[in-house]
Amino acid sequence: MPFDFAEEILLQSCKIMVITLIFILSVNLIICAKTIQLLKLTHRIEYEKYGPLAGWGNQTRRFKKEINWMPVVIEQLEPLLKIWAVQSPILRIVAPAANNGQEELVLAEELAARLNCKIRMWTSDGSPMDHQAPVTTSQVEFTYEQLDAYALPQVITDPQDIIYDPKGILWFSFGKLENLMPALRLFYDLLSPSGFILIDAHDYPKGGFHLNRLRLLFGRKIRNYCEPSTYHYIHQCFTDGSAASELFKLEMIDGLEGPYKMAILRKRPEDQSQWSK
């Protein structure tokens, strides 16, 4: 009897241990699954009201003003546009992810003054926000409409010369070719034969990147960008013979360094025999 009793206690203990281990394993699996799900949603969550990037827009605009970003970039962009074959007396620019539109309006006004031409800038954003009001002057026609980028062909009927897309539609590919290609095809169809896409290509300081997120979280001024650039996400997709390279050639704009770096995606002609690599 004592032996049977001890054996029964041992057996029950083993059962409890097995059940406990199964329970712990199940909990861990659930936690892992939820963590993976959370990571997939992180790009959206971190921009929510209490996320680490909730205030990125205003802070990034302030940072760019402090480093005189726009005049420096336009200085290098101006000669590029002077030698570019513009298809009409009006330089047509579309910004499909214009946020609040202040940066885009400055770009239009500065280019109009430097190039002495009329700029027609059409801006949009898929999310409702307090956007820059429309502006019409002798040189600048600036409009805005809350519209998803993929609906642009419904309202834009004339070919565009420039697509201004820093941290915009291409950025949201997060480096995956299957996400990038629909946007590239959309932009390819919107552009004139000599058109190009203008994107951000700033250096990616990993340490400063995370530090600036913490500074944002605690309401402090940022000292650099808080996110990787569009170029950082997409450049690996432009290998020889890739689907992306069949549509555009990706190249850096000379003379820009550090936080000022920009790149262009030059539209390849439909007749590839006309293209000189």
GROMACS .gro file of C-alpha atoms in nm:
model
  277
    1MET     CA    1   0.000   0.000   0.000
    2PRO     CA    2   0.268   0.262   0.087
    3PHE     CA    3   0.443   0.178  -0.242
    4ASP     CA    4   0.118   0.208  -0.442
    5PHE     CA    5   0.044   0.540  -0.272
    6ALA     CA    6   0.390   0.678  -0.350
    7GLU     CA    7   0.364   0.556  -0.708
    8GLU     CA    8   0.025   0.727  -0.744
    9ILE     CA    9   0.167   1.056  -0.608
   10LEU     CA   10   0.458   1.035  -0.853
   11LEU     CA   11   0.224   0.962  -1.143
   12GLN     CA   12  -0.003   1.255  -1.055
   13SER     CA   13   0.300   1.480  -1.017
   14CYS     CA   14   0.419   1.383  -1.363
   15LYS     CA   15   0.077   1.455  -1.507
   16ILE     CA   16   0.075   1.797  -1.342
   17MET     CA   17   0.424   1.869  -1.476
   18VAL     CA   18   0.323   1.766  -1.829
   19ILE     CA   19   0.005   1.975  -1.814
   20THR     CA   20   0.204   2.270  -1.680
   21LEU     CA   21   0.465   2.237  -1.956
   22ILE     CA   22   0.192   2.215  -2.220
   23PHE     CA   23   0.024   2.523  -2.073
   24ILE     CA   24   0.351   2.720  -2.066
   25LEU     CA   25   0.431   2.612  -2.423
   26SER     CA   26   0.084   2.713  -2.540
   27VAL     CA   27   0.113   3.054  -2.374
   28ASN     CA   28   0.454   3.107  -2.535
   29LEU     CA   29   0.318   3.011  -2.876
   30ILE     CA   30   0.031   3.256  -2.834
   31ILE     CA   31   0.273   3.529  -2.726
   32CYS     CA   32   0.496   3.457  -3.026
   33ALA     CA   33   0.200   3.467  -3.263
   34LYS     CA   34   0.078   3.796  -3.114
   35THR     CA   35   0.429   3.940  -3.129
   36ILE     CA   36   0.459   3.851  -3.497
   37GLN     CA   37   0.118   4.004  -3.561
   38LEU     CA   38   0.221   4.316  -3.369
   39LEU     CA   39   0.542   4.346  -3.570
   40LYS     CA   40   0.344   4.331  -3.892
   41LEU     CA   41   0.128   4.616  -3.766
   42THR     CA   42   0.414   4.817  -3.616
   43HIS     CA   43   0.443   5.056  -3.910
   44ARG     CA   44   0.085   5.166  -3.842
   45ILE     CA   45   0.084   5.145  -3.462
   46GLU     CA   46   0.395   5.356  -3.411
   47TYR     CA   47   0.228   5.647  -3.591
   48GLU     CA   48  -0.084   5.638  -3.372
   49LYS     CA   49  -0.156   5.903  -3.107
   50TYR     CA   50   0.074   5.764  -2.838
   51GLY     CA   51   0.321   5.586  -3.067
   52PRO     CA   52   0.689   5.684  -3.085
   53LEU     CA   53   0.639   5.847  -3.427
   54ALA     CA   54   0.311   6.024  -3.356
   55GLY     CA   55   0.467   6.369  -3.392
   56TRP     CA   56   0.705   6.293  -3.677
   57GLY     CA   57   0.546   6.530  -3.930
   58ASN     CA   58   0.579   6.861  -3.744
   59GLN     CA   59   0.916   6.766  -3.598
   60THR     CA   60   1.059   6.662  -3.934
   61ARG     CA   61   0.942   6.984  -4.098
   62ARG     CA   62   1.100   7.183  -3.814
   63PHE     CA   63   1.426   6.988  -3.851
   64LYS     CA   64   1.434   7.051  -4.228
   65LYS     CA   65   1.382   7.425  -4.175
   66GLU     CA   66   1.664   7.434  -3.920
   67ILE     CA   67   1.910   7.274  -4.163
   68ASN     CA   68   1.785   7.487  -4.456
   69TRP     CA   69   1.691   7.168  -4.640
   70MET     CA   70   1.469   7.302  -4.918
   71PRO     CA   71   1.703   7.574  -5.055
   72VAL     CA   72   1.995   7.331  -5.054
   73VAL     CA   73   1.800   7.065  -5.244
   74ILE     CA   74   1.653   7.312  -5.494
   75GLU     CA   75   2.001   7.447  -5.565
   76GLN     CA   76   2.094   7.102  -5.699
   77LEU     CA   77   1.756   7.036  -5.857
   78GLU     CA   78   1.748   7.357  -6.062
   79PRO     CA   79   2.021   7.268  -6.317
   80LEU     CA   80   1.874   6.920  -6.350
   81LEU     CA   81   1.541   7.070  -6.457
   82LYS     CA   82   1.700   7.322  -6.692
   83ILE     CA   83   1.849   7.045  -6.903
   84TRP     CA   84   1.542   6.823  -6.873
   85ALA     CA   85   1.311   6.812  -7.172
   86VAL     CA   86   0.986   6.959  -7.040
   87GLN     CA   87   0.694   6.878  -7.266
   88SER     CA   88   0.500   7.204  -7.216
   89PRO     CA   89   0.550   7.564  -7.094
   90ILE     CA   90   0.406   7.447  -6.762
   91LEU     CA   91   0.612   7.226  -6.532
   92ARG     CA   92   0.366   6.971  -6.391
   93ILE     CA   93   0.433   6.817  -6.053
   94VAL     CA   94   0.222   6.575  -5.852
   95ALA     CA   95   0.281   6.493  -5.485
   96PRO     CA   96   0.067   6.185  -5.409
   97ALA     CA   97   0.144   6.174  -5.035
   98ALA     CA   98   0.166   6.542  -4.952
   99ASN     CA   99   0.089   6.530  -4.579
  100ASN     CA  100   0.003   6.892  -4.490
  101GLY     CA  101   0.139   7.033  -4.817
  102GLN     CA  102   0.357   7.312  -4.676
  103GLU     CA  103   0.680   7.163  -4.809
  104GLU     CA  104   0.528   7.105  -5.152
  105LEU     CA  105   0.405   7.466  -5.179
  106VAL     CA  106   0.752   7.600  -5.095
  107LEU     CA  107   0.901   7.368  -5.358
  108ALA     CA  108   0.657   7.495  -5.623
  109GLU     CA  109   0.713   7.861  -5.541
  110GLU     CA  110   1.093   7.829  -5.529
  111LEU     CA  111   1.112   7.637  -5.858
  112ALA     CA  112   0.879   7.883  -6.031
  113ALA     CA  113   1.099   8.174  -5.924
  114ARG     CA  114   1.427   8.006  -6.016
  115LEU     CA  115   1.316   7.858  -6.348
  116ASN     CA  116   1.093   8.152  -6.441
  117CYS     CA  117   0.814   7.920  -6.550
  118LYS     CA  118   0.465   7.829  -6.441
  119ILE     CA  119   0.437   7.540  -6.194
  120ARG     CA  120   0.121   7.337  -6.169
  121MET     CA  121   0.143   7.126  -5.853
  122TRP     CA  122  -0.131   6.878  -5.773
  123THR     CA  123  -0.115   6.736  -5.420
  124SER     CA  124  -0.312   6.462  -5.248
  125ASP     CA  125  -0.310   6.240  -4.944
  126GLY     CA  126  -0.515   5.935  -4.859
  127SER     CA  127  -0.564   6.043  -4.496
  128PRO     CA  128  -0.774   6.340  -4.388
  129MET     CA  129  -0.563   6.619  -4.239
  130ASP     CA  130  -0.527   6.995  -4.207
  131HIS     CA  131  -0.375   7.066  -4.548
  132GLN     CA  132  -0.232   7.377  -4.709
  133ALA     CA  133  -0.510   7.570  -4.883
  134PRO     CA  134  -0.506   7.593  -5.265
  135VAL     CA  135  -0.296   7.876  -5.411
  136THR     CA  136  -0.321   8.039  -5.753
  137THR     CA  137  -0.074   8.306  -5.868
  138SER     CA  138   0.071   8.409  -6.204
  139GLN     CA  139   0.339   8.140  -6.164
  140VAL     CA  140   0.200   7.878  -5.925
  141GLU     CA  141  -0.120   7.676  -5.939
  142PHE     CA  142  -0.130   7.466  -5.621
  143THR     CA  143  -0.425   7.234  -5.556
  144TYR     CA  144  -0.509   6.957  -5.310
  145GLU     CA  145  -0.757   6.675  -5.293
  146GLN     CA  146  -0.795   6.400  -5.034
  147LEU     CA  147  -0.743   6.101  -5.257
  148ASP     CA  148  -0.571   5.765  -5.248
  149ALA     CA  149  -0.268   5.756  -5.481
  150TYR     CA  150  -0.408   5.467  -5.683
  151ALA     CA  151  -0.710   5.679  -5.773
  152LEU     CA  152  -0.493   5.950  -5.930
  153PRO     CA  153  -0.550   5.835  -6.291
  154GLN     CA  154  -0.918   5.919  -6.242
  155VAL     CA  155  -0.844   6.290  -6.195
  156ILE     CA  156  -0.504   6.348  -6.360
  157THR     CA  157  -0.537   6.321  -6.734
  158ASP     CA  158  -0.226   6.504  -6.858
  159PRO     CA  159   0.125   6.352  -6.817
  160GLN     CA  160   0.325   6.479  -6.520
  161ASP     CA  161   0.689   6.591  -6.538
  162ILE     CA  162   0.781   6.520  -6.175
  163ILE     CA  163   0.636   6.299  -5.905
  164TYR     CA  164   0.751   6.433  -5.569
  165ASP     CA  165   0.745   6.133  -5.336
  166PRO     CA  166   0.983   6.164  -5.037
  167LYS     CA  167   0.867   5.918  -4.770
  168GLY     CA  168   0.553   5.871  -4.973
  169ILE     CA  169   0.398   5.596  -5.181
  170LEU     CA  170   0.726   5.420  -5.267
  171TRP     CA  171   0.838   5.437  -4.903
  172PHE     CA  172   0.543   5.219  -4.804
  173SER     CA  173   0.683   4.926  -5.002
  174PHE     CA  174   0.919   4.869  -4.705
  175GLY     CA  175   1.171   4.721  -4.947
  176LYS     CA  176   0.949   4.445  -5.086
  177LEU     CA  177   0.938   4.422  -5.465
  178GLU     CA  178   0.581   4.291  -5.468
  179ASN     CA  179   0.471   4.606  -5.283
  180LEU     CA  180   0.689   4.837  -5.490
  181MET     CA  181   0.588   4.730  -5.840
  182PRO     CA  182   0.221   4.844  -5.835
  183ALA     CA  183   0.336   5.191  -5.728
  184LEU     CA  184   0.608   5.204  -5.992
  185ARG     CA  185   0.362   5.102  -6.265
  186LEU     CA  186   0.117   5.368  -6.144
  187PHE     CA  187   0.388   5.635  -6.153
  188TYR     CA  188   0.523   5.516  -6.488
  189ASP     CA  189   0.182   5.569  -6.647
  190LEU     CA  190   0.140   5.912  -6.485
  191LEU     CA  191   0.475   6.050  -6.604
  192SER     CA  192   0.562   6.219  -6.930
  193PRO     CA  193   0.829   6.045  -7.144
  194SER     CA  194   1.105   6.256  -6.987
  195GLY     CA  195   0.952   6.253  -6.639
  196PHE     CA  196   1.107   6.134  -6.316
  197ILE     CA  197   1.030   6.060  -5.952
  198LEU     CA  198   1.207   6.257  -5.679
  199ILE     CA  199   1.269   6.069  -5.351
  200ASP     CA  200   1.461   6.114  -5.027
  201ALA     CA  201   1.788   5.926  -4.991
  202HIS     CA  202   1.937   6.052  -4.665
  203ASP     CA  203   2.192   5.843  -4.481
  204TYR     CA  204   2.054   5.586  -4.239
  205PRO     CA  205   2.223   5.642  -3.901
  206LYS     CA  206   2.101   5.340  -3.705
  207GLY     CA  207   2.198   5.473  -3.363
  208GLY     CA  208   2.066   5.824  -3.425
  209PHE     CA  209   1.756   5.677  -3.585
  210HIS     CA  210   1.649   5.504  -3.261
  211LEU     CA  211   1.766   5.794  -3.045
  212ASN     CA  212   1.546   6.035  -3.237
  213ARG     CA  213   1.248   5.807  -3.192
  214LEU     CA  214   1.302   5.828  -2.817
  215ARG     CA  215   1.334   6.205  -2.841
  216LEU     CA  216   1.003   6.218  -3.028
  217LEU     CA  217   0.838   5.993  -2.772
  218PHE     CA  218   0.931   6.234  -2.492
  219GLY     CA  219   0.844   6.546  -2.690
  220ARG     CA  220   1.204   6.652  -2.751
  221LYS     CA  221   1.339   6.813  -3.067
  222ILE     CA  222   1.489   6.564  -3.312
  223ARG     CA  223   1.842   6.609  -3.447
  224ASN     CA  224   1.808   6.387  -3.749
  225TYR     CA  225   1.544   6.181  -3.928
  226CYS     CA  226   1.343   5.924  -3.734
  227GLU     CA  227   1.280   5.688  -4.024
  228PRO     CA  228   1.483   5.519  -4.297
  229SER     CA  229   1.472   5.692  -4.634
  230THR     CA  230   1.278   5.579  -4.938
  231TYR     CA  231   1.609   5.504  -5.111
  232HIS     CA  232   1.710   5.281  -4.819
  233TYR     CA  233   1.398   5.071  -4.872
  234ILE     CA  234   1.390   5.045  -5.250
  235HIS     CA  235   1.746   5.055  -5.388
  236GLN     CA  236   1.798   4.680  -5.357
  237CYS     CA  237   1.506   4.626  -5.596
  238PHE     CA  238   1.689   4.797  -5.884
  239THR     CA  239   1.927   4.524  -5.987
  240ASP     CA  240   2.013   4.453  -6.350
  241GLY     CA  241   1.719   4.289  -6.523
  242SER     CA  242   1.477   4.336  -6.233
  243ALA     CA  243   1.116   4.433  -6.295
  244ALA     CA  244   1.178   4.768  -6.125
  245SER     CA  245   1.479   4.843  -6.346
  246GLU     CA  246   1.270   4.774  -6.655
  247LEU     CA  247   1.060   5.079  -6.568
  248PHE     CA  248   1.303   5.321  -6.403
  249LYS     CA  249   1.671   5.391  -6.356
  250LEU     CA  250   1.758   5.489  -5.997
  251GLU     CA  251   2.038   5.743  -5.953
  252MET     CA  252   2.158   5.984  -5.686
  253ILE     CA  253   2.152   6.362  -5.734
  254ASP     CA  254   2.507   6.491  -5.729
  255GLY     CA  255   2.612   6.750  -5.472
  256LEU     CA  256   2.383   6.644  -5.188
  257GLU     CA  257   2.513   6.473  -4.874
  258GLY     CA  258   2.391   6.351  -4.535
  259PRO     CA  259   2.035   6.464  -4.453
  260TYR     CA  260   2.009   6.644  -4.789
  261LYS     CA  261   2.060   6.340  -5.010
  262MET     CA  262   1.798   6.292  -5.278
  263ALA     CA  263   1.763   6.049  -5.568
  264ILE     CA  264   1.563   6.033  -5.888
  265LEU     CA  265   1.400   5.747  -6.073
  266ARG     CA  266   1.425   5.827  -6.443
  267LYS     CA  267   1.149   5.682  -6.653
  268ARG     CA  268   1.276   5.442  -6.916
  269PRO     CA  269   1.123   5.482  -7.265
  270GLU     CA  270   0.877   5.221  -7.374
  271ASP     CA  271   1.112   5.148  -7.665
  272GLN     CA  272   1.410   5.016  -7.466
  273SER     CA  273   1.637   5.047  -7.771
  274GLN     CA  274   1.627   5.425  -7.715
  275TRP     CA  275   1.762   5.390  -7.363
  276SER     CA  276   2.131   5.441  -7.294
  277LYS     CA  277   2.235   5.280  -6.967
   0.00000   0.00000   0.00000
